[in-house]
Coordinates of N, CA and C in Angstrom, one line a residue:
Chain A
X27 N -97.3 -56.8 -183.4 CA -96.6 -55.9 -184.2 C -97.5 -55.0 -184.7
X28 N -96.8 -53.9 -184.9 CA -97.7 -52.6 -185.3 C -97.8 -52.8 -186.8
X29 N -99.1 -52.5 -187.3 CA -99.4 -52.7 -188.8 C -98.7 -51.8 -189.7
X30 N -97.4 -52.2 -190.1 CA -96.7 -51.3 -190.8 C -96.2 -52.0 -192.0
X31 N -96.2 -51.8 -193.3 CA -95.8 -52.5 -194.3 C -94.8 -51.5 -195.2
X32 N -93.6 -52.0 -195.4 CA -92.8 -51.1 -196.2 C -92.5 -51.9 -197.6
X33 N -92.6 -51.1 -198.8 CA -92.5 -51.7 -200.2 C -91.6 -50.8 -201.0
X34 N -90.7 -51.5 -201.8 CA -90.6 -52.9 -201.8 C -89.4 -53.1 -200.5
X35 N -89.2 -54.3 -200.3 CA -88.3 -54.9 -199.3 C -86.8 -54.7 -199.6
X36 N -86.7 -54.8 -201.0 CA -85.2 -54.7 -201.6 C -85.4 -54.1 -203.0
X37 N -84.5 -53.2 -203.1 CA -84.3 -52.7 -204.5 C -83.2 -52.4 -205.0
X38 N -82.7 -52.7 -206.3 CA -81.3 -52.3 -206.8 C -81.6 -51.3 -208.3
X39 N -81.1 -50.2 -208.1 CA -81.1 -49.3 -209.3 C -80.0 -48.5 -209.9
X40 N -80.0 -47.8 -210.6 CA -79.0 -47.2 -210.9 C -78.9 -45.7 -210.7
X41 N -77.9 -45.0 -210.5 CA -77.4 -43.7 -210.2 C -78.4 -42.8 -211.3
X42 N -79.1 -41.8 -210.8 CA -79.9 -41.0 -211.6 C -81.3 -41.1 -212.1
X43 N -81.8 -42.5 -211.4 CA -83.1 -42.8 -211.7 C -83.9 -42.4 -210.4
X44 N -85.1 -42.2 -210.8 CA -86.2 -42.0 -209.5 C -86.5 -43.2 -208.9
X45 N -86.9 -42.9 -207.5 CA -86.9 -44.1 -206.6 C -88.0 -43.8 -205.7
X46 N -89.1 -44.4 -205.6 CA -90.1 -44.1 -204.4 C -90.3 -45.4 -203.7
X47 N -90.1 -45.1 -202.5 CA -90.5 -46.0 -201.4 C -91.8 -45.9 -200.5
X48 N -92.6 -47.0 -200.5 CA -93.8 -46.9 -199.8 C -93.7 -47.3 -198.3
X49 N -94.5 -46.6 -197.5 CA -94.9 -47.2 -196.3 C -96.4 -47.0 -196.0
X50 N -97.0 -48.0 -195.5 CA -98.3 -48.3 -195.3 C -98.8 -48.7 -194.0
X51 N -99.7 -48.2 -193.2 CA -99.6 -48.4 -191.9 C -101.3 -48.7 -191.8
X52 N -101.8 -49.7 -191.0 CA -103.1 -49.9 -190.8 C -103.6 -49.3 -189.2
X53 N -102.8 -48.8 -188.5 CA -103.0 -48.4 -187.2 C -103.7 -46.9 -187.1
X54 N -103.7 -46.2 -188.0 CA -104.4 -45.1 -188.1 C -103.6 -44.0 -187.1
X55 N -102.2 -44.0 -187.1 CA -101.4 -43.1 -186.2 C -101.4 -41.9 -187.0
X56 N -101.1 -40.9 -186.3 CA -101.1 -39.5 -186.6 C -99.6 -39.4 -187.5
X57 N -98.5 -39.8 -186.7 CA -97.2 -39.4 -187.0 C -96.5 -40.6 -187.8
X58 N -95.8 -40.3 -189.0 CA -95.0 -41.1 -189.7 C -93.8 -40.7 -190.1
X59 N -92.7 -41.4 -190.2 CA -91.3 -41.1 -190.1 C -90.6 -41.8 -191.2
X60 N -89.6 -41.4 -192.0 CA -88.8 -42.3 -192.7 C -87.0 -41.8 -192.0
X61 N -86.4 -43.0 -191.9 CA -85.1 -42.9 -191.5 C -84.4 -43.8 -192.3
X62 N -83.1 -43.4 -192.3 CA -82.0 -44.3 -193.0 C -81.0 -44.7 -191.9
X63 N -80.7 -45.9 -192.1 CA -79.8 -46.6 -191.2 C -78.6 -46.9 -191.9
X64 N -77.5 -46.5 -191.6 CA -76.0 -46.4 -192.0 C -75.1 -47.0 -190.9
X65 N -74.0 -47.7 -191.4 CA -73.1 -48.3 -190.2 C -72.5 -47.2 -189.6
X66 N -72.4 -47.3 -188.3 CA -72.0 -46.3 -187.4 C -72.6 -44.9 -187.1
X67 N -73.8 -44.9 -187.7 CA -74.6 -43.7 -187.6 C -75.9 -44.0 -187.0
X68 N -76.3 -45.1 -186.8 CA -77.7 -45.5 -186.0 C -78.8 -45.4 -187.2
X69 N -79.8 -44.8 -186.9 CA -80.9 -44.3 -187.6 C -80.9 -42.6 -187.7
X70 N -81.0 -42.2 -188.8 CA -81.2 -40.6 -189.1 C -82.4 -40.2 -189.6
X71 N -83.2 -39.2 -189.0 CA -84.3 -39.0 -189.5 C -84.2 -38.1 -190.8
X72 N -85.1 -38.8 -191.8 CA -85.0 -38.1 -193.2 C -86.0 -36.9 -193.1
X73 N -87.5 -37.4 -193.2 CA -88.6 -36.4 -193.0 C -89.6 -37.1 -192.3
X74 N -90.5 -36.4 -191.5 CA -91.7 -37.0 -190.7 C -93.1 -36.2 -191.2
X75 N -94.0 -36.8 -191.0 CA -95.1 -36.2 -191.2 C -96.2 -36.3 -189.7
X76 N -97.0 -35.1 -189.6 CA -97.9 -35.1 -188.6 C -99.3 -35.1 -188.9
X77 N -99.5 -35.5 -190.2 CA -101.0 -35.5 -190.4 C -101.0 -35.6 -192.2
X78 N -102.2 -35.6 -192.7 CA -102.3 -35.8 -194.1 C -101.7 -34.3 -194.8
X79 N -100.8 -34.5 -195.6 CA -100.3 -33.3 -196.5 C -99.3 -32.3 -195.4
X80 N -99.3 -32.7 -194.2 CA -98.4 -31.9 -193.3 C -97.1 -32.7 -193.0
X81 N -95.9 -32.1 -193.6 CA -94.6 -32.9 -193.5 C -93.6 -31.9 -192.9
X82 N -92.3 -32.4 -192.5 CA -91.2 -31.5 -192.3 C -90.0 -32.3 -192.3
X83 N -88.8 -31.5 -192.5 CA -87.6 -32.1 -192.7 C -87.1 -32.5 -191.2
X84 N -86.3 -33.6 -191.6 CA -85.4 -34.3 -190.6 C -83.7 -34.0 -190.7
X85 N -83.0 -34.7 -190.0 CA -81.5 -34.2 -190.0 C -81.1 -34.2 -191.5
X86 N -81.5 -35.3 -192.4 CA -80.5 -35.7 -193.6 C -81.8 -35.5 -194.5
X87 N -82.3 -34.5 -194.8 CA -83.4 -34.4 -195.7 C -83.0 -34.0 -197.4
X88 N -81.7 -33.6 -197.5 CA -81.2 -33.3 -199.0 C -81.5 -34.4 -199.7
X89 N -81.9 -34.3 -201.0 CA -82.2 -35.0 -202.0 C -83.3 -36.2 -201.7
X90 N -84.1 -35.7 -200.8 CA -85.3 -36.7 -200.4 C -86.5 -35.7 -200.4
X91 N -87.5 -36.3 -200.8 CA -89.0 -35.6 -200.8 C -89.9 -36.5 -200.2
X92 N -91.1 -36.2 -199.6 CA -92.1 -37.1 -199.2 C -93.5 -36.7 -199.6
X93 N -94.5 -37.3 -199.6 CA -95.8 -36.9 -199.6 C -96.6 -37.8 -198.7
X94 N -97.9 -37.3 -198.2 CA -98.6 -38.1 -197.4 C -100.0 -37.3 -197.9
X95 N -100.7 -38.3 -198.7 CA -102.1 -37.8 -199.4 C -103.2 -38.5 -198.5
X96 N -102.8 -39.7 -197.8 CA -103.9 -40.4 -197.1 C -103.0 -40.8 -195.7
X97 N -103.7 -40.9 -194.7 CA -103.3 -41.0 -193.3 C -102.6 -42.4 -193.4
X98 N -102.9 -43.2 -194.1 CA -102.2 -44.5 -194.0 C -100.9 -44.7 -195.0
X99 N -100.7 -44.0 -195.7 CA -99.5 -43.9 -196.7 C -98.5 -42.6 -196.7
X100 N -97.2 -43.1 -196.4 CA -96.2 -42.0 -196.6 C -95.2 -42.5 -197.6
X101 N -94.9 -41.7 -198.5 CA -94.2 -42.2 -199.7 C -92.8 -41.3 -199.6
X102 N -91.7 -41.9 -199.8 CA -90.4 -41.3 -199.7 C -89.7 -41.4 -201.4
X103 N -89.6 -40.3 -201.8 CA -89.1 -40.3 -203.1 C -87.6 -39.7 -203.2
X104 N -86.8 -40.5 -204.0 CA -85.4 -40.0 -204.4 C -85.4 -39.5 -205.6
X105 N -85.7 -38.2 -206.1 CA -85.8 -37.8 -207.4 C -84.6 -38.4 -208.6
X106 N -83.4 -38.1 -208.1 CA -82.3 -38.6 -209.0 C -81.5 -39.6 -208.0
X107 N -81.5 -40.8 -208.1 CA -80.6 -41.2 -207.0 C -79.3 -41.3 -206.9
X108 N -78.6 -41.5 -206.0 CA -77.0 -41.0 -206.1 C -76.7 -42.3 -205.1
X109 N -75.3 -42.9 -205.4 CA -74.5 -44.0 -204.7 C -74.7 -43.7 -203.0
X110 N -74.5 -42.3 -202.7 CA -74.7 -42.0 -201.2 C -75.8 -42.3 -200.8
X111 N -76.9 -42.5 -201.4 CA -78.4 -43.0 -200.8 C -78.4 -44.3 -200.8
X112 N -77.4 -45.2 -201.1 CA -77.5 -46.5 -200.8 C -77.4 -46.8 -199.1
X113 N -78.6 -47.5 -198.9 CA -78.9 -47.6 -197.4 C -79.9 -48.5 -197.1
X114 N -80.2 -48.5 -195.7 CA -81.7 -49.3 -195.4 C -82.5 -48.2 -194.9
X115 N -83.6 -48.4 -195.4 CA -84.7 -47.3 -194.9 C -85.7 -47.9 -194.2
X116 N -86.2 -47.1 -193.1 CA -87.0 -47.6 -192.2 C -88.1 -46.8 -192.0
X117 N -89.5 -47.0 -192.0 CA -90.7 -46.3 -192.0 C -90.9 -46.4 -190.4
X118 N -91.4 -45.5 -189.6 CA -91.9 -45.6 -188.3 C -93.3 -45.0 -188.3
X119 N -93.9 -45.2 -187.2 CA -95.2 -44.6 -186.9 C -95.4 -44.3 -185.5
X120 N -96.0 -43.4 -185.1 CA -96.5 -43.3 -183.6 C -97.9 -42.4 -183.6
X121 N -98.6 -42.7 -182.4 CA -99.7 -41.9 -182.3 C -99.7 -40.8 -181.6
X122 N -98.8 -40.7 -180.5 CA -98.1 -39.5 -179.8 C -96.6 -39.4 -180.5
X123 N -96.0 -38.6 -179.8 CA -94.5 -38.4 -180.4 C -93.9 -39.7 -180.3
X124 N -93.9 -40.2 -179.1 CA -92.9 -41.3 -178.8 C -93.8 -42.2 -178.0
X125 N -93.5 -43.6 -178.0 CA -92.6 -44.2 -178.9 C -93.0 -44.5 -180.4
X126 N -91.7 -44.4 -181.1 CA -92.2 -44.8 -182.5 C -92.0 -46.3 -182.6
X127 N -93.0 -46.9 -183.6 CA -92.9 -48.4 -184.1 C -92.6 -48.3 -185.3
X128 N -91.5 -49.4 -185.7 CA -90.7 -49.5 -186.9 C -91.3 -50.5 -188.0
X129 N -91.1 -50.2 -189.2 CA -91.3 -51.5 -190.3 C -90.2 -52.1 -190.4
X130 N -90.0 -53.3 -191.2 CA -89.0 -54.0 -191.4 C -87.9 -53.7 -192.3
X131 N -88.2 -52.4 -192.9 CA -87.2 -51.9 -193.9 C -86.9 -52.3 -195.2
X132 N -86.4 -51.4 -196.1 CA -86.2 -51.6 -197.3 C -84.7 -51.5 -197.6
X133 N -84.1 -52.3 -198.3 CA -82.7 -52.1 -198.6 C -82.5 -51.8 -200.0
X134 N -82.2 -50.5 -200.0 CA -81.8 -49.9 -201.2 C -80.4 -49.7 -202.0
X135 N -80.2 -50.4 -202.9 CA -78.5 -50.3 -203.7 C -78.8 -49.6 -204.8
X136 N -77.6 -48.6 -204.9 CA -77.8 -47.6 -206.1 C -76.5 -47.7 -206.6
X137 N -76.3 -48.3 -207.7 CA -75.0 -48.8 -208.5 C -74.7 -47.5 -209.5
Chain B
X6 N -71.5 -33.4 -185.6 CA -71.3 -34.0 -184.3 C -72.5 -34.8 -183.6
X7 N -72.1 -36.0 -183.4 CA -73.3 -36.7 -182.9 C -73.7 -36.4 -181.4
X8 N -74.9 -36.0 -181.3 CA -75.5 -35.9 -180.0 C -75.7 -37.0 -179.0
X9 N -75.8 -38.2 -179.7 CA -76.2 -39.4 -178.8 C -75.1 -40.5 -179.4
X10 N -74.3 -40.9 -178.2 CA -73.1 -41.8 -178.6 C -73.2 -43.0 -177.8
X11 N -73.0 -44.1 -178.7 CA -72.8 -45.4 -177.8 C -71.2 -45.8 -178.3
X12 N -70.5 -45.7 -177.2 CA -69.1 -45.9 -177.5 C -68.5 -47.4 -177.7
X13 N -69.5 -48.0 -177.2 CA -69.1 -49.6 -177.2 C -69.8 -50.1 -178.6
X14 N -69.3 -50.4 -179.6 CA -69.8 -51.1 -180.9 C -70.2 -52.6 -180.5
X15 N -69.6 -53.3 -179.6 CA -70.0 -54.6 -179.4 C -69.7 -55.0 -177.8
X16 N -70.6 -55.9 -177.4 CA -70.5 -56.3 -176.0 C -70.7 -57.9 -176.1
X17 N -69.9 -58.7 -175.7 CA -70.1 -60.3 -175.4 C -70.3 -60.3 -173.8
X18 N -71.2 -61.2 -173.4 CA -71.5 -61.4 -172.2 C -72.0 -62.9 -172.0
X19 N -72.0 -63.7 -170.9 CA -72.3 -65.0 -170.8 C -73.6 -65.1 -170.4
X20 N -74.4 -66.0 -170.7 CA -75.6 -66.3 -170.5 C -75.8 -66.5 -168.9
X21 N -76.8 -65.6 -168.4 CA -77.2 -65.6 -166.9 C -76.5 -64.5 -166.3
X22 N -75.4 -63.8 -166.9 CA -74.8 -62.5 -166.3 C -75.7 -61.4 -166.7
X23 N -75.2 -60.2 -166.1 CA -75.6 -58.8 -166.4 C -74.9 -58.4 -167.8
X24 N -75.9 -57.5 -168.5 CA -75.4 -57.2 -169.7 C -75.9 -55.6 -169.3
X25 N -74.6 -54.7 -169.4 CA -74.9 -53.2 -169.3 C -74.4 -52.5 -170.6
X26 N -75.4 -51.8 -171.2 CA -75.4 -51.2 -172.5 C -75.4 -49.6 -172.1
X27 N -74.3 -48.9 -172.5 CA -74.2 -47.6 -172.1 C -74.5 -46.4 -173.1
X28 N -74.8 -45.2 -172.8 CA -75.2 -44.3 -173.7 C -74.8 -42.9 -173.4
X29 N -74.3 -42.0 -173.9 CA -74.1 -40.6 -173.7 C -74.7 -39.6 -174.6
X30 N -75.0 -38.7 -174.2 CA -75.4 -37.5 -174.9 C -75.0 -36.0 -174.6
X31 N -75.2 -35.3 -175.5 CA -74.6 -33.8 -175.3 C -75.6 -32.8 -175.1
X32 N -76.8 -33.0 -175.8 CA -77.8 -31.9 -175.8 C -78.8 -32.0 -174.4
X33 N -78.6 -30.8 -173.8 CA -79.3 -30.8 -172.5 C -81.0 -30.7 -172.7
X34 N -81.1 -30.4 -173.8 CA -82.7 -30.2 -174.0 C -83.1 -31.5 -174.2
X35 N -82.5 -32.5 -174.3 CA -83.2 -34.0 -174.4 C -83.7 -34.2 -173.0
X36 N -85.3 -34.7 -173.1 CA -85.9 -35.0 -171.9 C -86.5 -36.5 -171.7
X37 N -86.4 -37.2 -173.0 CA -87.1 -38.5 -172.9 C -86.2 -39.3 -173.6
X38 N -86.0 -40.6 -173.2 CA -84.8 -41.4 -173.7 C -85.5 -42.9 -173.9
X39 N -85.0 -43.5 -175.0 CA -85.7 -44.6 -175.4 C -84.5 -45.6 -175.8
X40 N -84.8 -47.1 -175.5 CA -83.9 -48.1 -176.0 C -84.7 -49.0 -177.1
X41 N -84.0 -49.1 -178.1 CA -84.7 -50.0 -179.0 C -83.8 -51.3 -179.3
X42 N -84.4 -52.5 -179.6 CA -83.8 -53.7 -179.9 C -84.0 -53.9 -181.4
X43 N -82.8 -54.2 -182.2 CA -82.8 -54.7 -183.3 C -82.3 -56.1 -183.8
X44 N -83.3 -56.9 -184.4 CA -82.5 -58.4 -184.9 C -82.5 -58.0 -186.5
X45 N -81.6 -58.7 -187.0 CA -81.0 -58.5 -188.5 C -82.3 -58.8 -189.5
X46 N -82.4 -58.0 -190.4 CA -83.6 -58.0 -191.3 C -84.9 -57.5 -190.7
X47 N -84.6 -56.9 -189.7 CA -86.1 -56.5 -189.0 C -85.9 -55.1 -188.6
X48 N -87.1 -54.5 -188.2 CA -87.0 -53.1 -187.6 C -86.7 -53.1 -186.5
X49 N -86.2 -52.0 -185.7 CA -85.8 -51.9 -184.5 C -87.2 -52.0 -183.7
X50 N -87.4 -52.6 -182.5 CA -88.5 -52.8 -181.4 C -88.3 -52.3 -180.2
X51 N -89.5 -51.4 -179.9 CA -89.2 -50.4 -178.7 C -89.0 -51.4 -177.5
X52 N -88.0 -51.1 -176.6 CA -87.9 -51.9 -175.6 C -88.2 -51.3 -174.2
X53 N -87.8 -50.1 -173.8 CA -88.2 -49.3 -172.8 C -87.8 -47.9 -172.8
X54 N -88.2 -47.2 -171.7 CA -88.1 -45.6 -172.1 C -88.0 -44.9 -170.7
X55 N -87.4 -43.8 -170.6 CA -87.4 -43.1 -169.4 C -87.4 -41.7 -169.5
X56 N -88.2 -41.0 -168.6 CA -88.4 -39.6 -168.8 C -87.5 -38.9 -167.9
X57 N -86.9 -37.7 -168.1 CA -85.9 -37.2 -167.5 C -86.4 -36.6 -165.9
X58 N -87.6 -36.9 -165.9 CA -88.3 -36.6 -164.4 C -87.7 -38.0 -163.2
X59 N -87.3 -38.8 -164.3 CA -87.0 -40.3 -163.1 C -85.5 -40.5 -163.4
X60 N -84.9 -41.4 -162.6 CA -83.5 -41.7 -162.9 C -83.6 -43.4 -163.0
X61 N -84.8 -44.0 -162.8 CA -84.7 -45.4 -162.9 C -86.1 -45.8 -163.7
X62 N -86.0 -46.7 -164.4 CA -87.3 -47.3 -164.9 C -87.0 -48.9 -165.2
X63 N -88.0 -49.8 -164.6 CA -87.6 -51.1 -164.6 C -88.9 -51.7 -165.3
X64 N -88.5 -52.9 -166.2 CA -89.6 -53.7 -166.8 C -89.0 -55.1 -167.1
X65 N -89.3 -55.7 -166.1 CA -89.0 -57.1 -166.1 C -87.4 -57.4 -166.1
X66 N -86.7 -57.9 -167.3 CA -85.3 -58.1 -166.8 C -84.5 -56.7 -167.3
X67 N -85.2 -55.8 -167.8 CA -84.8 -54.6 -168.2 C -85.0 -53.5 -167.1
X68 N -83.6 -52.7 -167.3 CA -83.9 -51.7 -166.2 C -83.0 -50.5 -167.0
X69 N -83.7 -49.3 -167.0 CA -82.8 -48.1 -167.5 C -82.4 -47.3 -166.7
X70 N -81.4 -46.6 -166.4 CA -80.8 -45.8 -165.5 C -80.3 -44.5 -166.2
X71 N -80.9 -43.4 -165.5 CA -80.5 -42.1 -166.2 C -79.7 -41.2 -165.2
X72 N -78.7 -40.7 -165.6 CA -77.9 -39.8 -164.8 C -77.8 -38.3 -165.4
X73 N -78.7 -37.6 -165.1 CA -78.8 -36.4 -165.9 C -77.7 -35.5 -165.8
X74 N -77.0 -35.5 -164.6 CA -75.8 -34.7 -164.4 C -74.6 -35.2 -165.3
X75 N -74.5 -36.2 -165.5 CA -73.4 -36.8 -166.4 C -73.8 -37.0 -167.8
X76 N -75.0 -36.7 -168.2 CA -75.8 -37.0 -169.3 C -75.5 -38.2 -169.9
X77 N -75.7 -39.2 -169.0 CA -75.3 -40.7 -169.3 C -76.7 -41.5 -169.1
X78 N -77.1 -42.7 -169.7 CA -78.0 -43.6 -169.6 C -77.4 -45.1 -169.7
X79 N -77.9 -45.9 -169.2 CA -77.6 -47.2 -169.3 C -78.6 -48.1 -169.3
X80 N -78.6 -49.4 -169.9 CA -79.7 -50.4 -170.2 C -79.0 -51.5 -169.3
X81 N -79.7 -52.1 -168.3 CA -79.1 -53.4 -167.6 C -80.0 -54.4 -167.9
X82 N -79.7 -55.6 -168.3 CA -80.4 -56.7 -168.7 C -79.9 -57.9 -167.5
X83 N -80.9 -58.2 -167.0 CA -80.4 -59.3 -166.0 C -81.6 -60.5 -165.8
X84 N -81.5 -61.9 -166.0 CA -80.3 -62.1 -166.5 C -80.2 -62.2 -167.9
X85 N -79.1 -62.1 -168.5 CA -78.9 -62.0 -170.1 C -79.4 -63.5 -170.7
X86 N -79.9 -63.6 -171.7 CA -80.4 -64.8 -172.6 C -79.9 -64.7 -173.7
X87 N -79.6 -65.9 -174.6 CA -79.1 -65.9 -175.8 C -80.2 -65.1 -176.7
X88 N -81.5 -65.2 -176.7 CA -82.3 -64.5 -177.4 C -82.2 -62.9 -177.3
X89 N -81.4 -62.6 -176.3 CA -81.1 -61.0 -176.3 C -79.9 -60.6 -177.1
X90 N -79.4 -61.3 -177.9 CA -78.3 -61.0 -178.7 C -79.0 -60.4 -180.0
X91 N -78.6 -59.1 -180.1 CA -79.2 -58.1 -181.0 C -78.2 -56.8 -181.0
X92 N -79.0 -56.0 -181.7 CA -78.2 -54.6 -181.6 C -79.2 -53.7 -181.0
X93 N -78.4 -53.2 -180.2 CA -79.2 -52.1 -179.0 C -79.1 -50.6 -179.4
X94 N -80.2 -49.8 -179.5 CA -80.0 -48.4 -180.1 C -80.3 -47.6 -178.8
X95 N -79.7 -46.7 -178.4 CA -80.5 -45.7 -177.6 C -80.8 -44.5 -178.3
X96 N -82.0 -43.7 -178.0 CA -82.4 -42.6 -178.7 C -82.9 -41.6 -177.8
X97 N -83.0 -40.5 -178.2 CA -83.3 -39.3 -177.4 C -84.3 -38.4 -178.1
X98 N -85.1 -37.7 -177.3 CA -86.1 -36.7 -177.9 C -86.0 -35.5 -176.9
X99 N -86.4 -34.2 -177.6 CA -86.6 -33.1 -176.6 C -87.8 -32.8 -176.4
X100 N -88.3 -31.6 -175.6 CA -89.8 -31.7 -175.4 C -90.5 -31.5 -176.6
X101 N -90.0 -31.1 -178.0 CA -90.9 -31.2 -179.0 C -91.6 -32.6 -179.4
X102 N -90.6 -33.6 -178.9 CA -90.9 -34.8 -179.0 C -91.0 -35.5 -180.3
X103 N -91.1 -34.7 -181.6 CA -91.1 -35.6 -182.8 C -90.0 -36.1 -183.3
X104 N -88.8 -35.6 -183.0 CA -87.7 -36.1 -183.7 C -86.8 -37.0 -182.4
X105 N -86.5 -38.3 -183.0 CA -85.6 -39.2 -182.3 C -84.2 -38.7 -182.7
X106 N -83.2 -38.8 -182.0 CA -81.9 -38.8 -182.3 C -81.3 -40.2 -181.5
X107 N -80.9 -40.8 -182.6 CA -80.1 -42.3 -182.4 C -78.7 -42.3 -182.0
X108 N -78.3 -43.2 -181.0 CA -77.0 -43.6 -181.2 C -76.6 -44.5 -182.5
X109 N -75.4 -44.8 -182.3 CA -75.2 -45.6 -183.5 C -74.9 -47.1 -183.1
X110 N -75.5 -47.6 -182.1 CA -75.8 -49.0 -181.6 C -74.5 -49.7 -181.0
X111 N -75.1 -50.7 -180.4 CA -74.2 -51.6 -179.9 C -74.7 -53.2 -179.9
X112 N -73.7 -53.9 -180.6 CA -74.2 -55.2 -180.7 C -73.8 -56.3 -179.7
X113 N -74.9 -56.7 -178.9 CA -74.7 -57.6 -177.8 C -74.8 -59.1 -178.2
X114 N -73.9 -59.7 -177.6 CA -74.0 -61.2 -178.3 C -73.9 -62.0 -176.9
X115 N -74.9 -62.8 -176.5 CA -75.0 -63.5 -175.2 C -74.5 -64.8 -175.7
X116 N -73.6 -65.3 -174.9 CA -73.2 -66.7 -175.3 C -73.9 -67.8 -174.4
X117 N -74.3 -69.1 -174.8 CA -74.8 -70.0 -174.1 C -73.8 -70.5 -173.1

């Protein structure tokens, strides 16, 4: 298994609170990604990073920000969580562009 | 508008028979296609891929077929085993390569 750790694995929080999800890799891969998975939509890309401090937006980036200050860590922040952001969040890594290898996900519930 | 579609939300197959999972895409810029398998409470696991310069790629029991003119790909699993029961996602990328576009997934159930 690719060395990817997502934390926390589960979180319940309230609308309007800030939330930060962490992805940590031990593979020294260049690319890191954040996806969300919702029923009927598969996985949709939120943001990705192609190096330290280099990030770009994905398909569903509104309401999310990311930071990558070290090769091994990629943080996803919801500045003010909304119920529509209730989802399962997956981090992925890759050395080249594809294939991407995924972590086990964070289940986030916003009440 | 979904650029990658898996029109069958679920598929049930008898153990030992062939499973065929289908995927259609609309973006002609896609040139690399992947299949992932996902078990509950785990992340998707890369299964097999195919470049647009090929029409078939095989890896053990898994074969992916690509029909570019029809913008259609399929995953064949032969023979199917109960452990293959999972959700399967197809994904596509264009020549920029960094962004994967996923289909909605097909839940495969292989009955003993």
